[in-house]
Coordinates of C-alpha atoms in Angstrom, one line a residue:
X121 CA 238.9 -7.1 7.2
X122 CA 239.7 -10.7 7.8
X123 CA 236.4 -11.1 9.6
X124 CA 234.6 -9.5 6.6
X125 CA 236.3 -12.0 4.3
X126 CA 235.2 -14.9 6.5
X127 CA 231.6 -13.6 6.3
X128 CA 231.8 -13.6 2.5
X129 CA 233.1 -17.2 2.5
X130 CA 230.4 -18.6 4.8
X131 CA 227.7 -16.1 4.1
X132 CA 227.1 -17.7 0.7
X133 CA 224.7 -20.7 0.5
X134 CA 227.4 -22.8 -1.1
X135 CA 229.8 -22.0 1.7
X136 CA 227.3 -23.1 4.3
X137 CA 226.5 -26.2 2.3
X138 CA 230.2 -27.1 2.2
X139 CA 230.2 -27.2 6.0
X140 CA 227.1 -29.5 6.0
X141 CA 228.8 -31.8 3.5
X142 CA 232.0 -31.9 5.6
X143 CA 230.0 -32.6 8.8
X144 CA 228.0 -35.4 7.1
X145 CA 231.0 -37.0 5.5
X146 CA 232.8 -36.9 8.9
X147 CA 229.8 -38.5 10.6
X148 CA 229.6 -41.3 8.0
X149 CA 233.3 -42.0 8.2
X150 CA 233.2 -42.1 12.0
X151 CA 230.3 -44.5 11.9
X152 CA 232.1 -47.0 9.8
X153 CA 235.4 -46.6 11.7
X154 CA 233.5 -47.4 14.9
X155 CA 231.6 -50.3 13.5
X156 CA 234.0 -53.0 14.8
X157 CA 232.7 -56.6 14.8
X158 CA 233.0 -59.0 17.8
X159 CA 232.2 -62.7 17.6
X160 CA 230.7 -64.0 20.8
X161 CA 231.2 -67.6 22.2
X162 CA 228.0 -68.6 20.4
X163 CA 229.5 -67.7 17.0
X164 CA 227.3 -64.6 16.6
X165 CA 228.6 -61.3 15.3
X166 CA 227.9 -58.3 17.5
X167 CA 228.4 -54.6 17.1
X168 CA 228.3 -51.6 19.5
X169 CA 229.9 -50.5 22.7
X170 CA 229.4 -53.8 24.5
X171 CA 231.0 -55.7 21.6
X172 CA 234.0 -53.2 21.5
X173 CA 234.5 -53.7 25.2
X174 CA 234.5 -57.5 24.9
X175 CA 237.0 -57.3 22.0
X176 CA 239.3 -54.9 24.0
X177 CA 239.2 -57.1 27.1
X178 CA 240.2 -60.2 24.9
X179 CA 243.1 -58.4 23.3
X180 CA 244.3 -56.7 26.4
X181 CA 244.9 -60.1 27.9
X182 CA 247.7 -60.6 25.5
X183 CA 249.4 -57.2 26.1
X184 CA 253.1 -57.0 27.1
X185 CA 256.5 -57.6 25.4
X186 CA 256.2 -59.7 22.3
X187 CA 259.0 -62.0 23.3
X188 CA 259.6 -65.7 22.6
X189 CA 257.5 -66.8 25.5
X190 CA 254.5 -64.7 24.3
X191 CA 254.9 -66.0 20.8
X192 CA 255.1 -69.6 22.0
X193 CA 251.9 -69.1 24.1
X194 CA 250.1 -67.7 21.0
X195 CA 251.1 -70.6 18.8
X196 CA 250.1 -73.1 21.5
X197 CA 246.7 -71.3 22.0
X198 CA 246.1 -71.2 18.3
X199 CA 246.9 -74.9 17.8
X200 CA 244.6 -75.7 20.8
X201 CA 241.7 -73.9 19.1
X202 CA 242.4 -75.6 15.8
X203 CA 242.3 -79.0 17.5
X204 CA 238.9 -78.3 19.0
X205 CA 235.8 -80.0 17.5
X206 CA 234.3 -76.6 16.6
X207 CA 237.4 -75.7 14.4
X208 CA 237.2 -79.1 12.6
X209 CA 233.5 -78.8 12.0
X210 CA 232.0 -78.0 8.6
X211 CA 229.2 -75.9 10.3
X212 CA 229.7 -72.2 9.9
X213 CA 228.3 -71.4 13.3
X214 CA 230.8 -73.8 15.0
X215 CA 233.7 -72.4 13.0
X216 CA 232.7 -68.9 14.2
X217 CA 232.6 -70.2 17.7
X218 CA 236.2 -71.4 17.2
X219 CA 237.2 -68.1 15.8
X220 CA 235.8 -66.3 18.8
X221 CA 238.4 -67.9 20.9
X222 CA 241.2 -66.5 18.7
X223 CA 240.1 -62.9 18.7
X224 CA 242.3 -62.0 21.7
X225 CA 245.5 -63.0 20.1
X226 CA 244.5 -62.5 16.5
X227 CA 246.7 -59.4 15.9
X228 CA 249.7 -61.5 17.0
X229 CA 248.6 -64.4 14.9
X230 CA 248.5 -62.1 11.9
X231 CA 252.1 -61.1 12.6
X232 CA 253.0 -64.8 12.6
X233 CA 251.5 -65.2 9.2
X234 CA 253.7 -62.4 7.9
X235 CA 256.9 -63.5 9.7
X236 CA 256.7 -67.1 8.4
X237 CA 255.4 -66.3 4.9
X238 CA 256.9 -68.1 1.9
X239 CA 258.2 -64.8 0.6
X240 CA 258.3 -61.1 1.4
X241 CA 255.4 -60.2 -0.8
X242 CA 253.2 -63.3 -0.1
X243 CA 250.6 -63.7 2.7
X244 CA 248.8 -66.8 3.8
X245 CA 246.1 -66.4 6.4
X246 CA 246.5 -70.0 7.5
X247 CA 250.3 -70.0 7.8
X248 CA 250.2 -69.7 11.6
X249 CA 248.2 -72.9 11.8
X250 CA 251.2 -74.9 10.7
X251 CA 253.6 -73.5 13.2
X252 CA 255.0 -75.2 16.3
X253 CA 256.0 -73.5 19.6
X254 CA 259.7 -74.0 18.6
X255 CA 259.3 -71.8 15.6
X256 CA 258.9 -68.8 17.8
X257 CA 262.6 -68.3 18.1
X258 CA 262.9 -67.1 14.5
X259 CA 260.2 -64.5 14.5
X260 CA 262.3 -61.3 14.4
X261 CA 265.1 -62.9 12.4
X262 CA 262.6 -64.0 9.7
X263 CA 261.5 -60.4 9.1
X264 CA 265.0 -59.4 8.2
X265 CA 265.7 -62.5 6.2
X266 CA 262.5 -62.1 4.1
X267 CA 263.5 -58.6 3.2
X268 CA 267.1 -59.5 2.4
X269 CA 266.0 -62.4 0.1
X270 CA 263.5 -60.2 -1.7
X271 CA 266.1 -57.4 -2.2
X272 CA 268.6 -60.0 -3.7
X273 CA 266.0 -61.7 -5.9
X274 CA 266.3 -61.0 -9.7
X275 CA 263.2 -59.3 -11.0
X276 CA 262.1 -58.3 -7.6
X277 CA 263.8 -55.9 -5.2
X278 CA 267.2 -56.3 -6.9
X279 CA 266.1 -54.1 -9.8
X280 CA 264.1 -51.6 -7.8
X281 CA 266.7 -50.2 -5.4
X282 CA 270.3 -49.0 -5.5
X283 CA 272.9 -50.6 -3.2
X284 CA 272.7 -47.7 -0.8
X285 CA 268.9 -47.9 -0.7
X286 CA 269.1 -51.7 0.0
X287 CA 271.6 -51.1 2.8
X288 CA 269.3 -48.4 4.3
X289 CA 266.2 -50.7 4.3
X290 CA 268.1 -53.6 5.8
X291 CA 269.6 -51.3 8.5
X292 CA 266.1 -50.1 9.4
X293 CA 264.9 -53.6 9.8
X294 CA 267.9 -54.9 11.7
X295 CA 268.2 -52.0 14.2
X296 CA 264.5 -51.9 15.1
X297 CA 264.3 -52.5 18.8
X298 CA 262.9 -55.9 19.9
X299 CA 261.0 -57.4 21.5
X300 CA 258.1 -55.2 20.4
X301 CA 255.6 -53.9 22.9
X302 CA 252.2 -55.4 22.3
X303 CA 248.8 -54.1 23.4
X304 CA 245.3 -53.6 22.1
X305 CA 245.7 -51.1 19.3
X306 CA 242.2 -51.3 18.0
X307 CA 241.7 -47.5 18.1
X308 CA 244.9 -46.7 16.2
X309 CA 244.2 -49.4 13.6
X310 CA 240.8 -47.9 12.7
X311 CA 242.1 -44.4 12.9
X312 CA 244.9 -45.2 10.4
X313 CA 242.5 -47.1 8.1
X314 CA 240.0 -44.2 7.8
X315 CA 242.3 -41.2 8.2
X316 CA 243.0 -40.9 4.5
X317 CA 239.2 -40.7 3.8
X318 CA 238.7 -37.9 6.3
X319 CA 241.7 -35.9 5.2
X320 CA 240.9 -36.2 1.4
X321 CA 237.3 -35.1 2.0
X322 CA 238.4 -32.2 4.1
X323 CA 240.9 -31.2 1.4
X324 CA 238.3 -31.2 -1.3
X325 CA 235.9 -29.1 0.8
X326 CA 238.6 -26.7 1.8
X327 CA 239.7 -26.4 -1.9
X328 CA 236.1 -25.5 -2.8
X329 CA 235.9 -22.8 -0.2
X330 CA 239.3 -21.4 -1.1
X331 CA 238.3 -21.2 -4.8
X332 CA 235.9 -18.4 -4.1
X333 CA 238.1 -16.2 -1.9
X334 CA 239.8 -14.3 -4.8
X335 CA 237.1 -14.8 -7.4
X336 CA 234.0 -13.5 -5.5
X337 CA 234.5 -9.8 -6.4
X338 CA 234.7 -10.6 -10.1
X339 CA 231.6 -12.8 -9.9
X340 CA 229.7 -10.0 -8.1
X341 CA 231.0 -7.3 -10.5
X342 CA 232.5 -5.6 -7.5
X343 CA 236.2 -5.9 -8.4
X344 CA 236.4 -2.3 -9.7
X345 CA 235.1 -1.0 -6.3
X346 CA 237.5 -3.4 -4.4
X347 CA 240.6 -2.3 -6.2
X348 CA 239.8 1.5 -6.1
X349 CA 239.4 1.6 -2.3
X350 CA 242.3 2.9 -0.3
X351 CA 243.4 -0.5 1.1
X352 CA 241.9 -2.8 -1.5
X353 CA 245.2 -3.8 -3.1
X354 CA 247.3 -4.1 0.1
X355 CA 245.3 -4.8 3.2
X356 CA 242.3 -6.1 1.4
X357 CA 244.3 -8.6 -0.6
X358 CA 246.3 -9.6 2.5
X359 CA 243.0 -10.1 4.4
X360 CA 241.9 -12.6 1.7
X361 CA 245.2 -14.6 2.2
X362 CA 244.8 -14.6 6.0
X363 CA 241.2 -15.6 5.7
X364 CA 242.2 -18.6 3.6
X365 CA 244.9 -19.7 6.0
X366 CA 242.5 -19.4 8.9
X367 CA 239.7 -21.4 7.3
X368 CA 242.1 -24.2 6.3
X369 CA 243.7 -24.3 9.7
X370 CA 240.5 -24.2 11.8
X371 CA 238.4 -26.6 9.7
X372 CA 241.2 -29.1 9.1
X373 CA 242.2 -29.4 12.8
X374 CA 238.5 -29.4 13.9
X375 CA 237.6 -32.2 11.6
X376 CA 240.8 -34.3 12.2
X377 CA 240.7 -33.9 16.0
X378 CA 237.0 -34.7 16.2
X379 CA 237.6 -37.8 14.1
X380 CA 240.6 -38.8 16.2
X381 CA 238.9 -38.1 19.5
X382 CA 235.8 -40.1 18.6
X383 CA 237.7 -43.1 17.3
X384 CA 240.3 -43.2 20.1
X385 CA 237.8 -42.3 22.7
X386 CA 235.4 -45.1 21.9
X387 CA 237.9 -47.8 20.7
X388 CA 240.7 -46.8 23.1
X389 CA 244.1 -45.1 22.8
X390 CA 245.9 -48.1 24.2
X391 CA 249.0 -49.3 22.3
X392 CA 250.2 -45.8 21.4
X393 CA 253.7 -46.9 22.5
X394 CA 253.7 -50.0 20.2
X395 CA 255.9 -49.8 17.1
X396 CA 254.0 -49.2 13.9
X397 CA 255.1 -52.6 12.7
X398 CA 252.5 -54.3 14.9
X399 CA 250.0 -52.9 12.4
X400 CA 252.1 -52.2 9.3
X401 CA 254.4 -55.2 9.3
X402 CA 256.6 -54.0 6.4
X403 CA 257.0 -50.4 7.4
X404 CA 260.7 -49.3 7.4
X405 CA 260.1 -46.4 9.8
X406 CA 261.1 -46.7 13.4
X407 CA 258.1 -44.9 15.0
X408 CA 255.4 -45.8 17.4
X409 CA 251.7 -45.7 16.7
X410 CA 251.3 -42.4 18.6
X411 CA 254.2 -40.8 16.6
X412 CA 252.7 -42.1 13.4
X413 CA 249.4 -40.4 14.2
X414 CA 251.3 -37.1 14.6
X415 CA 252.9 -37.6 11.2
X416 CA 249.6 -38.4 9.7
X417 CA 248.0 -35.2 11.2
X418 CA 250.9 -33.0 10.1
X419 CA 251.0 -34.5 6.7
X420 CA 247.3 -34.0 6.2
X421 CA 247.5 -30.4 7.4
X422 CA 250.4 -29.6 5.0
X423 CA 248.6 -31.3 2.2
X424 CA 245.3 -29.3 2.8
X425 CA 247.2 -26.1 3.2
X426 CA 249.2 -26.6 0.0
X427 CA 246.2 -27.6 -2.1
X428 CA 244.2 -24.7 -0.8
X429 CA 247.1 -22.3 -1.5
X430 CA 247.4 -23.6 -5.1
X431 CA 243.7 -23.2 -5.5
X432 CA 243.8 -19.6 -4.2
X433 CA 246.8 -18.9 -6.5
X434 CA 244.9 -20.0 -9.6
X435 CA 241.8 -18.1 -8.4
X436 CA 243.8 -14.9 -7.9
X437 CA 245.4 -15.3 -11.4
X438 CA 242.3 -16.3 -13.4
X439 CA 239.5 -14.8 -11.4
X440 CA 237.5 -18.0 -12.0
X441 CA 236.1 -19.9 -9.1
X442 CA 235.1 -22.8 -11.3
X443 CA 238.5 -23.3 -12.8
X444 CA 240.3 -23.1 -9.5
X445 CA 237.8 -25.4 -7.7
X446 CA 238.9 -28.2 -10.1
X447 CA 242.6 -28.0 -8.9
X448 CA 242.2 -30.1 -5.7
X449 CA 240.5 -32.9 -7.6
X450 CA 243.2 -32.9 -10.3
X451 CA 246.1 -33.0 -7.8
X452 CA 244.5 -35.7 -5.6
X453 CA 243.1 -38.1 -8.2
X454 CA 245.2 -37.7 -11.4
X455 CA 248.5 -39.0 -9.8
X456 CA 246.8 -42.3 -9.0
X457 CA 245.7 -42.7 -12.6
X458 CA 249.2 -41.9 -13.9
X459 CA 250.8 -44.2 -11.5
X460 CA 248.9 -47.1 -12.8
X461 CA 249.9 -46.5 -16.4
X462 CA 253.4 -45.1 -16.2
X463 CA 254.8 -46.4 -12.9
X464 CA 258.4 -46.9 -14.1
X465 CA 258.6 -43.5 -15.7
X466 CA 256.9 -41.3 -13.2
X467 CA 257.2 -43.2 -9.9
X468 CA 259.9 -40.9 -8.4
X469 CA 258.0 -37.7 -9.3
X470 CA 254.5 -39.0 -8.4
X471 CA 255.8 -40.1 -5.0
X472 CA 256.4 -36.5 -4.1
X473 CA 253.1 -35.0 -5.2
X474 CA 250.8 -33.5 -2.6
X475 CA 248.3 -36.3 -2.7
X476 CA 250.8 -38.4 -0.8
X477 CA 250.5 -36.0 2.2
X478 CA 246.8 -36.8 2.4
X479 CA 247.5 -40.6 2.7
X480 CA 250.4 -40.7 5.2
X481 CA 249.0 -43.7 7.0
X482 CA 249.7 -45.6 3.7
X483 CA 252.8 -43.8 2.9
X484 CA 254.4 -45.1 6.1
X485 CA 254.4 -48.6 4.7
X486 CA 255.8 -47.7 1.2
X487 CA 259.5 -48.2 0.3
X488 CA 259.7 -44.8 -1.4
X489 CA 263.3 -43.7 -1.2
X490 CA 265.4 -40.9 -2.8
X491 CA 269.1 -41.0 -3.0
X492 CA 271.2 -37.8 -3.1
X493 CA 274.8 -38.7 -3.6
X494 CA 275.6 -41.2 -0.9
X495 CA 272.6 -40.2 1.3
X496 CA 269.3 -42.0 1.3
X497 CA 266.2 -40.1 2.4
X498 CA 262.8 -41.8 2.7
X499 CA 259.7 -40.1 1.3
X500 CA 258.0 -39.2 4.6
X501 CA 260.6 -36.7 6.0
X502 CA 261.3 -35.5 2.4
X503 CA 257.6 -34.7 1.9
X504 CA 257.3 -32.9 5.2
X505 CA 260.4 -30.9 4.6
X506 CA 259.7 -30.0 1.0
X507 CA 256.1 -28.8 1.5
X508 CA 257.0 -27.0 4.7
X509 CA 259.2 -24.8 2.5
X510 CA 257.0 -24.6 -0.6
X511 CA 253.6 -23.9 1.1
X512 CA 254.5 -20.7 2.9
X513 CA 255.8 -19.3 -0.4
X514 CA 252.5 -19.7 -2.2
X515 CA 250.5 -17.4 0.1
X516 CA 252.6 -14.3 -0.5
X517 CA 252.5 -15.1 -4.2
X518 CA 248.7 -15.0 -4.0
X519 CA 248.8 -11.6 -2.4
X520 CA 251.3 -10.2 -5.0
X521 CA 249.4 -11.5 -8.0
X522 CA 246.0 -10.2 -6.8
X523 CA 247.2 -6.8 -5.7
X524 CA 248.7 -6.2 -9.2
X525 CA 245.7 -7.4 -11.0
X526 CA 244.6 -5.1 -13.8
X527 CA 240.9 -4.6 -14.6
X528 CA 239.7 -4.7 -18.1

């Protein structure tokens, strides 16, 4: 019976069209994720596999522990490039030639800009150009100091967090193991940048497919036949639920793993053991890039499963595929609009809505904290735990609602 339900889902023209849309969107996203620029020594920008190889070779040369010696070497190399005639020229081509010599250590240079910023929420691209090798000693200390100063500043972090939340954030920053491991993390960087796009598009397509699972009999005027058959209300209804779970699971993991495999396969999976802070400087989570990918994958799956379950629930209750198909769009895009207008009032609630699961690569850098008594829980484990409990409850609810449906 599950096989029959799957045939109904993908036997319709719109069902097959949904797969085409998903495949096309995935292909376009992968194209942009893999379009990484490299500036050669002539100041010309290149793309393609050869350019990716050159960029990886340049960045791999700076791999290793990000200790004081490495930081000093980067500052010295950066200052040497800045002192070159090309860097001091007004000609764009020559400026690009100077930049080409910074590409290998540019990720570390970006970290220097953050570590020596004027404030926690400020960023100056040229800050690293004013550093001396002796400044390298304060790199990790500055990260904690910037946060502490921001949390104590009136009108800034002081008003946004409770004392327990401030203590939790500072503890996460202070106890993060150093020196960090540094490597070429180009593949992880592009994966984290484009993962929300892939997950949200997949969620919308899955929601559209799920909307027709319980409404198709009504649209075909076949619901009277379905409910009067021997197993229509029990096995037939359960088959629809299992078909929905199967479709979401297979299509989500297929799309996400194809995307991840292509990006990491072409750009490289090096740097998986690096802390996430090499890419998301402000992140309070003590996880590596590889562990972050796992969190993003699980969060996206839970989000797609929950949105599809809600869609199926509305479809089973209303019998309308059109109404239920709108649900994923509302749950994904409406919170962003509300957050912009009513941040102070709804921030805590909006931070736990399912759209956050679809954007876990961005969620990992947010300071979304929830205090229960004396205990502080960050949003990432709270979201995973909450939706791991809520989502499995929705599918039996779909079954119960549909099997008790009365025909009129």
